[in-house]
mmCIF file of C-alpha atoms in Angstrom:
data_model
loop_
_atom_site.group_PDB
_atom_site.id
_atom_site.type_symbol
_atom_site.label_atom_id
_atom_site.label_comp_id
_atom_site.label_asym_id
_atom_site.label_seq_id
_atom_site.Cartn_x
_atom_site.Cartn_y
_atom_site.Cartn_z
ATOM 1 C CA UNK A 1471 -18.851 12.190 -16.777
ATOM 2 C CA UNK A 1472 -19.912 8.731 -15.492
ATOM 3 C CA UNK A 1473 -20.619 5.687 -17.749
ATOM 4 C CA UNK A 1474 -21.142 2.033 -17.789
ATOM 5 C CA UNK A 1475 -19.462 -0.587 -19.908
ATOM 6 C CA UNK A 1476 -22.190 -2.502 -21.719
ATOM 7 C CA UNK A 1477 -19.902 -5.525 -21.294
ATOM 8 C CA UNK A 1478 -19.968 -5.286 -17.502
ATOM 9 C CA UNK A 1479 -23.580 -6.308 -17.151
ATOM 10 C CA UNK A 1480 -23.031 -9.440 -19.287
ATOM 11 C CA UNK A 1481 -19.421 -10.413 -18.636
ATOM 12 C CA UNK A 1482 -20.453 -13.092 -16.291
ATOM 13 C CA UNK A 1483 -22.670 -14.690 -18.847
ATOM 14 C CA UNK A 1484 -19.925 -14.823 -21.554
ATOM 15 C CA UNK A 1485 -16.826 -15.705 -19.658
ATOM 16 C CA UNK A 1486 -15.252 -18.995 -20.802
ATOM 17 C CA UNK A 1487 -16.783 -18.599 -24.269
ATOM 18 C CA UNK A 1488 -14.577 -19.078 -27.239
ATOM 19 C CA UNK A 1489 -14.298 -15.724 -28.755
ATOM 20 C CA UNK A 1490 -14.253 -17.350 -32.306
ATOM 21 C CA UNK A 1491 -17.788 -18.558 -31.677
ATOM 22 C CA UNK A 1492 -19.133 -15.008 -30.864
ATOM 23 C CA UNK A 1493 -20.379 -12.354 -33.292
ATOM 24 C CA UNK A 1494 -21.880 -9.005 -33.123
ATOM 25 C CA UNK A 1495 -25.177 -8.717 -35.059
ATOM 26 C CA UNK A 1496 -26.961 -5.445 -35.788
ATOM 27 C CA UNK A 1497 -30.208 -5.270 -33.933
ATOM 28 C CA UNK A 1498 -33.259 -4.806 -36.179
ATOM 29 C CA UNK A 1499 -31.686 -6.743 -39.112
ATOM 30 C CA UNK A 1500 -33.113 -10.146 -39.883
ATOM 31 C CA UNK A 1501 -35.281 -10.123 -36.798
ATOM 32 C CA UNK A 1502 -36.745 -13.631 -37.222
ATOM 33 C CA UNK A 1503 -36.175 -17.154 -36.207
ATOM 34 C CA UNK A 1504 -33.656 -17.736 -39.165
ATOM 35 C CA UNK A 1505 -31.112 -15.363 -37.583
ATOM 36 C CA UNK A 1506 -28.112 -17.588 -36.782
ATOM 37 C CA UNK A 1507 -26.796 -18.044 -33.297
ATOM 38 C CA UNK A 1508 -28.240 -17.461 -29.868
ATOM 39 C CA UNK A 1509 -28.349 -14.019 -28.356
ATOM 40 C CA UNK A 1510 -26.452 -13.757 -25.054
ATOM 41 C CA UNK A 1511 -26.288 -9.930 -24.630
ATOM 42 C CA UNK A 1512 -27.162 -6.664 -26.257
ATOM 43 C CA UNK A 1513 -26.019 -3.026 -26.068
ATOM 44 C CA UNK A 1514 -26.410 0.060 -28.128
ATOM 45 C CA UNK A 1515 -27.472 -1.155 -31.808
ATOM 46 C CA UNK A 1516 -25.879 -4.516 -31.420
ATOM 47 C CA UNK A 1517 -26.618 -7.953 -29.952
ATOM 48 C CA UNK A 1518 -23.905 -10.540 -29.016
ATOM 49 C CA UNK A 1519 -24.658 -13.925 -30.509
ATOM 50 C CA UNK A 1520 -23.057 -17.306 -29.780
ATOM 51 C CA UNK A 1521 -22.730 -20.057 -32.493
ATOM 52 C CA UNK A 1522 -22.149 -23.702 -32.726
ATOM 53 C CA UNK A 1523 -19.927 -24.947 -35.661
ATOM 54 C CA UNK A 1524 -22.917 -25.391 -38.077
ATOM 55 C CA UNK A 1525 -24.330 -21.947 -37.282
ATOM 56 C CA UNK A 1526 -20.952 -20.284 -38.019
ATOM 57 C CA UNK A 1527 -21.223 -21.429 -41.587
ATOM 58 C CA UNK A 1528 -24.768 -19.881 -41.638
ATOM 59 C CA UNK A 1529 -23.593 -16.551 -40.098
ATOM 60 C CA UNK A 1530 -20.664 -16.450 -42.698
ATOM 61 C CA UNK A 1531 -23.273 -16.755 -45.463
ATOM 62 C CA UNK A 1532 -25.881 -14.454 -43.877
ATOM 63 C CA UNK A 1533 -26.764 -11.557 -46.025
ATOM 64 C CA UNK A 1534 -28.801 -8.497 -45.049
ATOM 65 C CA UNK A 1535 -29.852 -5.052 -46.365
ATOM 66 C CA UNK A 1536 -27.543 -3.085 -44.114
ATOM 67 C CA UNK A 1537 -23.833 -2.477 -44.595
ATOM 68 C CA UNK A 1538 -21.857 -4.041 -41.583
ATOM 69 C CA UNK A 1539 -24.742 -6.150 -40.309
ATOM 70 C CA UNK A 1540 -22.261 -8.702 -38.954
ATOM 71 C CA UNK A 1541 -19.081 -7.851 -37.157
ATOM 72 C CA UNK A 1542 -16.471 -9.775 -35.207
ATOM 73 C CA UNK A 1543 -16.344 -9.368 -31.478
ATOM 74 C CA UNK A 1544 -13.193 -8.149 -30.012
ATOM 75 C CA UNK A 1545 -12.121 -9.194 -26.409
ATOM 76 C CA UNK A 1546 -12.577 -6.606 -23.695
ATOM 77 C CA UNK A 1547 -14.137 -4.056 -26.008
ATOM 78 C CA UNK A 1548 -17.070 -1.700 -25.295
ATOM 79 C CA UNK A 1549 -20.118 -2.106 -27.496
ATOM 80 C CA UNK A 1550 -21.851 0.986 -26.112
ATOM 81 C CA UNK A 1551 -21.981 2.904 -22.955
ATOM 82 C CA UNK A 1552 -24.528 5.200 -21.361
ATOM 83 C CA UNK A 1553 -23.477 8.730 -20.318
ATOM 84 C CA UNK A 1554 -24.578 9.980 -16.910
ATOM 85 C CA UNK A 1555 -24.646 13.749 -16.293
ATOM 86 C CA UNK A 1556 -22.555 14.866 -13.369
ATOM 87 C CA UNK A 1557 -23.305 17.970 -11.213
ATOM 88 C CA UNK A 1558 -21.266 20.934 -12.501
ATOM 89 C CA UNK A 1559 -20.718 19.269 -15.934
ATOM 90 C CA UNK A 1560 -20.532 21.041 -19.244
ATOM 91 C CA UNK A 1561 -21.819 24.627 -19.039
ATOM 92 C CA UNK A 1562 -24.322 26.132 -21.489
ATOM 93 C CA UNK A 1563 -22.906 28.812 -23.889
ATOM 94 C CA UNK A 1564 -25.156 31.883 -23.801
ATOM 95 C CA UNK A 1565 -24.634 32.287 -27.580
ATOM 96 C CA UNK A 1566 -26.026 28.791 -28.225
ATOM 97 C CA UNK A 1567 -29.072 28.779 -25.796
ATOM 98 C CA UNK A 1568 -31.167 30.997 -28.021
ATOM 99 C CA UNK A 1569 -30.580 28.565 -30.897
ATOM 100 C CA UNK A 1570 -31.719 25.547 -28.840
ATOM 101 C CA UNK A 1571 -34.755 27.624 -27.564
ATOM 102 C CA UNK A 1572 -35.678 28.523 -31.239
ATOM 103 C CA UNK A 1573 -36.251 24.833 -32.153
ATOM 104 C CA UNK A 1574 -40.058 24.670 -32.728
ATOM 105 C CA UNK A 1575 -41.361 21.054 -32.026
ATOM 106 C CA UNK A 1576 -44.727 21.873 -33.602
ATOM 107 C CA UNK A 1577 -43.124 23.059 -36.836
ATOM 108 C CA UNK A 1578 -40.961 19.967 -36.906
ATOM 109 C CA UNK A 1579 -44.026 17.764 -36.428
ATOM 110 C CA UNK A 1580 -45.939 19.539 -39.098
ATOM 111 C CA UNK A 1581 -43.092 18.957 -41.672
ATOM 112 C CA UNK A 1582 -43.025 15.338 -40.601
ATOM 113 C CA UNK A 1583 -46.657 14.960 -41.119
ATOM 114 C CA UNK A 1584 -46.492 16.664 -44.548
ATOM 115 C CA UNK A 1585 -43.814 14.184 -45.757
ATOM 116 C CA UNK A 1586 -46.006 11.190 -44.824
ATOM 117 C CA UNK A 1587 -48.534 12.105 -47.467
ATOM 118 C CA UNK A 1588 -46.353 10.519 -50.134
ATOM 119 C CA UNK A 1589 -45.048 6.922 -50.588
ATOM 120 C CA UNK A 1590 -41.377 7.646 -50.552
ATOM 121 C CA UNK A 1591 -39.916 4.404 -51.865
ATOM 122 C CA UNK A 1592 -36.933 5.122 -54.002
ATOM 123 C CA UNK A 1593 -38.559 2.881 -56.616
ATOM 124 C CA UNK A 1594 -41.883 4.711 -56.556
ATOM 125 C CA UNK A 1595 -43.593 7.539 -58.655
ATOM 126 C CA UNK A 1596 -44.189 9.748 -55.476
ATOM 127 C CA UNK A 1597 -40.621 10.147 -54.386
ATOM 128 C CA UNK A 1598 -40.159 13.146 -56.846
ATOM 129 C CA UNK A 1599 -43.192 14.687 -55.245
ATOM 130 C CA UNK A 1600 -41.671 14.671 -51.855
ATOM 131 C CA UNK A 1601 -38.324 15.841 -53.256
ATOM 132 C CA UNK A 1602 -40.073 18.810 -54.805
ATOM 133 C CA UNK A 1603 -41.648 19.624 -51.475
ATOM 134 C CA UNK A 1604 -38.201 19.517 -49.709
ATOM 135 C CA UNK A 1605 -36.777 21.748 -52.392
ATOM 136 C CA UNK A 1606 -39.518 24.265 -51.696
ATOM 137 C CA UNK A 1607 -38.814 24.211 -47.950
ATOM 138 C CA UNK A 1608 -35.098 24.770 -48.474
ATOM 139 C CA UNK A 1609 -35.786 27.536 -50.990
ATOM 140 C CA UNK A 1610 -38.177 29.402 -48.584
ATOM 141 C CA UNK A 1611 -35.417 29.238 -45.907
ATOM 142 C CA UNK A 1612 -33.114 31.108 -48.381
ATOM 143 C CA UNK A 1613 -30.787 28.154 -49.224
ATOM 144 C CA UNK A 1614 -29.139 27.481 -52.667
ATOM 145 C CA UNK A 1615 -31.068 24.435 -53.712
ATOM 146 C CA UNK A 1616 -29.921 21.624 -55.988
ATOM 147 C CA UNK A 1617 -30.970 17.976 -56.567
ATOM 148 C CA UNK A 1618 -28.113 16.003 -58.011
ATOM 149 C CA UNK A 1619 -29.181 12.656 -59.708
ATOM 150 C CA UNK A 1620 -27.466 9.383 -59.155
ATOM 151 C CA UNK A 1621 -27.917 5.883 -60.308
ATOM 152 C CA UNK A 1622 -28.846 2.831 -58.146
ATOM 153 C CA UNK A 1623 -29.993 -0.728 -58.848
ATOM 154 C CA UNK A 1624 -33.707 -0.987 -59.851
ATOM 155 C CA UNK A 1625 -36.069 -3.354 -58.038
ATOM 156 C CA UNK A 1626 -36.555 -5.375 -61.275
ATOM 157 C CA UNK A 1627 -32.992 -5.181 -62.534
ATOM 158 C CA UNK A 1628 -30.952 -2.548 -64.297
ATOM 159 C CA UNK A 1629 -30.381 0.943 -63.009
ATOM 160 C CA UNK A 1630 -32.694 3.816 -62.073
ATOM 161 C CA UNK A 1631 -31.959 7.491 -61.526
ATOM 162 C CA UNK A 1632 -33.023 9.222 -58.393
ATOM 163 C CA UNK A 1633 -32.105 12.409 -56.646
ATOM 164 C CA UNK A 1634 -30.563 13.722 -53.476
ATOM 165 C CA UNK A 1635 -31.717 17.183 -52.326
ATOM 166 C CA UNK A 1636 -29.125 19.677 -51.213
ATOM 167 C CA UNK A 1637 -29.819 23.083 -49.399
ATOM 168 C CA UNK A 1638 -26.591 24.968 -49.279
ATOM 169 C CA UNK A 1639 -25.795 27.967 -47.106
ATOM 170 C CA UNK A 1640 -22.596 29.730 -48.087
ATOM 171 C CA UNK A 1641 -20.629 30.773 -44.930
ATOM 172 C CA UNK A 1642 -20.149 34.393 -44.260
ATOM 173 C CA UNK A 1643 -16.510 34.236 -43.113
ATOM 174 C CA UNK A 1644 -15.236 30.531 -43.817
ATOM 175 C CA UNK A 1645 -17.035 29.520 -46.994
ATOM 176 C CA UNK A 1646 -14.597 26.700 -47.768
ATOM 177 C CA UNK A 1647 -15.115 25.013 -44.477
ATOM 178 C CA UNK A 1648 -18.222 22.875 -44.843
ATOM 179 C CA UNK A 1649 -20.509 21.170 -42.320
ATOM 180 C CA UNK A 1650 -22.972 18.540 -43.664
ATOM 181 C CA UNK A 1651 -26.286 18.002 -41.784
ATOM 182 C CA UNK A 1652 -28.197 15.108 -43.420
ATOM 183 C CA UNK A 1653 -31.016 12.569 -43.297
ATOM 184 C CA UNK A 1654 -32.654 10.360 -45.778
ATOM 185 C CA UNK A 1655 -35.976 10.988 -47.107
ATOM 186 C CA UNK A 1656 -36.839 7.680 -48.795
ATOM 187 C CA UNK A 1657 -38.777 5.055 -47.053
ATOM 188 C CA UNK A 1658 -39.849 1.390 -47.189
ATOM 189 C CA UNK A 1659 -42.160 -1.160 -45.547
ATOM 190 C CA UNK A 1660 -41.421 -4.871 -44.975
ATOM 191 C CA UNK A 1661 -40.909 -5.322 -48.652
ATOM 192 C CA UNK A 1662 -37.797 -3.588 -50.011
ATOM 193 C CA UNK A 1663 -39.230 -3.062 -53.268
ATOM 194 C CA UNK A 1664 -42.851 -2.106 -52.496
ATOM 195 C CA UNK A 1665 -43.910 1.308 -53.788
ATOM 196 C CA UNK A 1666 -47.093 1.588 -51.834
ATOM 197 C CA UNK A 1667 -47.957 1.987 -48.205
ATOM 198 C CA UNK A 1668 -44.590 3.540 -47.390
ATOM 199 C CA UNK A 1669 -45.221 6.803 -45.429
ATOM 200 C CA UNK A 1670 -42.126 6.374 -43.252
ATOM 201 C CA UNK A 1671 -43.112 8.680 -40.462
ATOM 202 C CA UNK A 1672 -40.378 7.607 -38.174
ATOM 203 C CA UNK A 1673 -38.025 6.189 -40.803
ATOM 204 C CA UNK A 1674 -37.248 8.752 -41.862
ATOM 205 C CA UNK A 1675 -39.484 11.787 -42.161
ATOM 206 C CA UNK A 1676 -38.558 12.506 -38.558
ATOM 207 C CA UNK A 1677 -34.910 12.989 -39.548
ATOM 208 C CA UNK A 1678 -35.677 14.816 -42.646
ATOM 209 C CA UNK A 1679 -37.960 17.258 -40.903
ATOM 210 C CA UNK A 1680 -35.191 17.558 -38.335
ATOM 211 C CA UNK A 1681 -32.751 18.759 -41.015
ATOM 212 C CA UNK A 1682 -35.359 21.327 -42.332
ATOM 213 C CA UNK A 1683 -35.896 22.603 -38.769
ATOM 214 C CA UNK A 1684 -32.146 23.018 -38.030
ATOM 215 C CA UNK A 1685 -31.812 24.746 -41.425
ATOM 216 C CA UNK A 1686 -34.493 27.382 -40.381
ATOM 217 C CA UNK A 1687 -32.851 28.034 -37.043
ATOM 218 C CA UNK A 1688 -29.185 28.067 -38.098
ATOM 219 C CA UNK A 1689 -29.519 30.057 -41.346
ATOM 220 C CA UNK A 1690 -31.447 32.726 -39.402
ATOM 221 C CA UNK A 1691 -28.184 33.322 -37.466
ATOM 222 C CA UNK A 1692 -26.004 33.577 -40.630
ATOM 223 C CA UNK A 1693 -23.379 30.948 -39.810
ATOM 224 C CA UNK A 1694 -19.726 31.585 -40.599
ATOM 225 C CA UNK A 1695 -19.116 28.284 -42.123
ATOM 226 C CA UNK A 1696 -20.938 26.767 -45.097
ATOM 227 C CA UNK A 1697 -23.644 24.178 -44.293
ATOM 228 C CA UNK A 1698 -24.972 21.560 -46.616
ATOM 229 C CA UNK A 1699 -28.441 20.488 -45.542
ATOM 230 C CA UNK A 1700 -28.852 17.086 -47.293
ATOM 231 C CA UNK A 1701 -31.846 14.774 -47.811
ATOM 232 C CA UNK A 1702 -30.702 11.491 -49.413
ATOM 233 C CA UNK A 1703 -32.597 8.973 -51.486
ATOM 234 C CA UNK A 1704 -31.637 5.333 -51.772
ATOM 235 C CA UNK A 1705 -30.753 4.880 -48.167
ATOM 236 C CA UNK A 1706 -33.057 1.861 -47.461
ATOM 237 C CA UNK A 1707 -31.570 -0.166 -50.477
ATOM 238 C CA UNK A 1708 -27.950 0.374 -49.548
ATOM 239 C CA UNK A 1709 -27.034 3.971 -48.592
ATOM 240 C CA UNK A 1710 -26.800 4.837 -52.246
ATOM 241 C CA UNK A 1711 -27.516 8.570 -51.914
ATOM 242 C CA UNK A 1712 -24.978 9.216 -49.338
ATOM 243 C CA UNK A 1713 -22.452 7.078 -51.105
ATOM 244 C CA UNK A 1714 -23.207 9.120 -54.293
ATOM 245 C CA UNK A 1715 -22.627 12.363 -52.478
ATOM 246 C CA UNK A 1716 -19.256 11.334 -51.029
ATOM 247 C CA UNK A 1717 -18.208 10.161 -54.554
ATOM 248 C CA UNK A 1718 -19.201 13.440 -55.982
ATOM 249 C CA UNK A 1719 -17.185 15.307 -53.290
ATOM 250 C CA UNK A 1720 -14.125 13.151 -54.117
ATOM 251 C CA UNK A 1721 -14.565 13.811 -57.769
ATOM 252 C CA UNK A 1722 -14.561 17.576 -57.403
ATOM 253 C CA UNK A 1723 -11.807 17.651 -54.788
ATOM 254 C CA UNK A 1724 -14.354 19.149 -52.209
ATOM 255 C CA UNK A 1725 -14.148 16.259 -49.665
ATOM 256 C CA UNK A 1726 -11.247 18.071 -47.941
ATOM 257 C CA UNK A 1727 -13.493 20.935 -47.198
ATOM 258 C CA UNK A 1728 -15.832 18.845 -45.163
ATOM 259 C CA UNK A 1729 -15.068 19.528 -41.467
ATOM 260 C CA UNK A 1730 -17.803 17.510 -39.919
ATOM 261 C CA UNK A 1731 -20.984 15.497 -40.682
ATOM 262 C CA UNK A 1732 -24.205 14.908 -38.614
ATOM 263 C CA UNK A 1733 -26.741 12.355 -39.714
ATOM 264 C CA UNK A 1734 -30.206 11.972 -38.255
ATOM 265 C CA UNK A 1735 -32.118 8.764 -38.682
ATOM 266 C CA UNK A 1736 -35.231 7.961 -36.772
ATOM 267 C CA UNK A 1737 -35.478 10.699 -34.039
ATOM 268 C CA UNK A 1738 -39.058 10.864 -33.043
ATOM 269 C CA UNK A 1739 -39.930 7.804 -30.930
ATOM 270 C CA UNK A 1740 -39.514 6.762 -27.329
ATOM 271 C CA UNK A 1741 -40.907 3.500 -25.911
ATOM 272 C CA UNK A 1742 -41.429 5.176 -22.515
ATOM 273 C CA UNK A 1743 -41.475 8.594 -20.887
ATOM 274 C CA UNK A 1744 -37.729 8.881 -21.003
ATOM 275 C CA UNK A 1745 -36.291 10.760 -23.980
ATOM 276 C CA UNK A 1746 -33.009 8.986 -25.128
ATOM 277 C CA UNK A 1747 -30.681 9.194 -28.033
ATOM 278 C CA UNK A 1748 -27.819 7.053 -29.305
ATOM 279 C CA UNK A 1749 -24.898 8.893 -30.811
ATOM 280 C CA UNK A 1750 -22.737 6.664 -32.944
ATOM 281 C CA UNK A 1751 -19.449 6.986 -34.884
ATOM 282 C CA UNK A 1752 -16.089 5.115 -35.098
ATOM 283 C CA UNK A 1753 -13.553 4.708 -32.388
ATOM 284 C CA UNK A 1754 -11.416 7.222 -34.307
ATOM 285 C CA UNK A 1755 -13.938 10.070 -33.677
ATOM 286 C CA UNK A 1756 -14.714 9.279 -29.875
ATOM 287 C CA UNK A 1757 -13.876 12.968 -29.037
ATOM 288 C CA UNK A 1758 -16.654 14.038 -31.505
ATOM 289 C CA UNK A 1759 -19.093 11.659 -29.770
ATOM 290 C CA UNK A 1760 -18.080 13.235 -26.427
ATOM 291 C CA UNK A 1761 -18.664 16.712 -27.794
ATOM 292 C CA UNK A 1762 -22.195 15.800 -28.494
ATOM 293 C CA UNK A 1763 -22.681 14.143 -25.153
ATOM 294 C CA UNK A 1764 -21.482 17.199 -23.409
ATOM 295 C CA UNK A 1765 -23.662 19.369 -25.568
ATOM 296 C CA UNK A 1766 -26.785 17.177 -24.590
ATOM 297 C CA UNK A 1767 -25.750 17.441 -20.912
ATOM 298 C CA UNK A 1768 -25.491 21.310 -21.146
ATOM 299 C CA UNK A 1769 -28.527 22.093 -23.186
ATOM 300 C CA UNK A 1770 -30.968 19.182 -22.767
ATOM 301 C CA UNK A 1771 -30.126 17.566 -19.437
ATOM 302 C CA UNK A 1772 -33.213 15.432 -19.308
ATOM 303 C CA UNK A 1773 -31.938 13.563 -22.517
ATOM 304 C CA UNK A 1774 -30.443 10.182 -21.751
ATOM 305 C CA UNK A 1775 -27.426 9.608 -24.012
ATOM 306 C CA UNK A 1776 -25.741 6.374 -25.026
ATOM 307 C CA UNK A 1777 -22.537 6.321 -27.155
ATOM 308 C CA UNK A 1778 -21.399 3.621 -29.621
ATOM 309 C CA UNK A 1779 -18.321 3.258 -31.649
ATOM 310 C CA UNK A 1780 -19.616 0.346 -33.752
ATOM 311 C CA UNK A 1781 -21.216 2.090 -36.827
ATOM 312 C CA UNK A 1782 -23.375 0.429 -39.377
ATOM 313 C CA UNK A 1783 -26.309 0.807 -41.612
ATOM 314 C CA UNK A 1784 -27.047 4.492 -42.069
ATOM 315 C CA UNK A 1785 -25.938 7.456 -44.080
ATOM 316 C CA UNK A 1786 -23.070 8.278 -41.661
ATOM 317 C CA UNK A 1787 -21.066 5.293 -42.868
ATOM 318 C CA UNK A 1788 -19.954 6.387 -46.306
ATOM 319 C CA UNK A 1789 -18.445 9.564 -44.728
ATOM 320 C CA UNK A 1790 -16.700 7.532 -42.015
ATOM 321 C CA UNK A 1791 -15.287 5.223 -44.793
ATOM 322 C CA UNK A 1792 -14.097 8.375 -46.494
ATOM 323 C CA UNK A 1793 -12.214 9.422 -43.346
ATOM 324 C CA UNK A 1794 -14.516 12.265 -42.312
ATOM 325 C CA UNK A 1795 -15.591 13.252 -38.818
ATOM 326 C CA UNK A 1796 -19.055 11.977 -38.716
ATOM 327 C CA UNK A 1797 -21.831 11.136 -36.190
ATOM 328 C CA UNK A 1798 -25.242 9.420 -36.319
ATOM 329 C CA UNK A 1799 -28.024 10.607 -34.006
ATOM 330 C CA UNK A 1800 -30.784 7.878 -33.647
ATOM 331 C CA UNK A 1801 -33.343 7.196 -30.933
ATOM 332 C CA UNK A 1802 -32.172 4.434 -28.621
ATOM 333 C CA UNK A 1803 -35.549 2.606 -29.033
ATOM 334 C CA UNK A 1804 -35.456 2.452 -32.841
ATOM 335 C CA UNK A 1805 -35.535 -1.384 -33.055
ATOM 336 C CA UNK A 1806 -38.593 -1.710 -30.926
ATOM 337 C CA UNK A 1807 -40.604 0.907 -32.733
ATOM 338 C CA UNK A 1808 -43.782 -1.127 -33.503
ATOM 339 C CA UNK A 1809 -44.153 0.259 -37.098
ATOM 340 C CA UNK A 1810 -40.530 -0.115 -38.125
ATOM 341 C CA UNK A 1811 -40.416 -1.062 -41.736
ATOM 342 C CA UNK A 1812 -44.097 -1.783 -41.797
#
């Protein structure tokens, strides 16, 4: 498996810099003239920014609506690297090929389109309508459906109650080994609190429709392990739905049953004719990232894969913080999608 170190392309531009004056900033957050520092390089979902002394104070005080938006830069570290398929690489498993072939893009797109008929702000009156629609889809697949409520801060103060949606498949052989496949179903526009004009086709009806399509294909083959197909609310305001689910698992003692987690966030856009994906986790789970890169090579060889071990700002983070093997799948062009949060 060939790869490039994202630092290689820019090392000459940053040599001699004081590492204390450099920070990693999440691409797509605070994309305006007020973002502190000067961008000197970018890779994966990150940009490297250099600061003068006054700007360092601004960076320290900079807020943001995503966990981990600012991170320290470590010398000789890899921000992201692209995987290049080698001849004779990972072989396709004949038991898996029919599952891949069963994925129906037209059906996925129809579900995406259906979800966009509602303004799905976590603060708005139409979120329960989209939740009921997801529940119906899960029920039709044959899943055990629940919609646990949780509290999150309201846009005008106080607390509000919203719901995650869970479609559960009980494993035929290993019911106490759980896999979680999730995506958030809430959306937003440029205003974090707006309850209108929030169709969220890309962010994140695309991922939610992906969860539903995977449920159809996997359940038809009666998996041995239990699978929780999750659609989270409250992601846009601070990952509240996934945090609530992790807390619920901890409270019941079920967190230990979770073997692996996959999160999909913005999976339907490419800025050019090349399809690409960014797989993201923490360095602890690098082998898990490589498993997905190998799978992409074996089953979707045209897919261009980038790997990153600098996680932030999506529903994989609470599971990573709880010590679970977790991965985010997101399009590599997510931050240049022209209608992102609009």
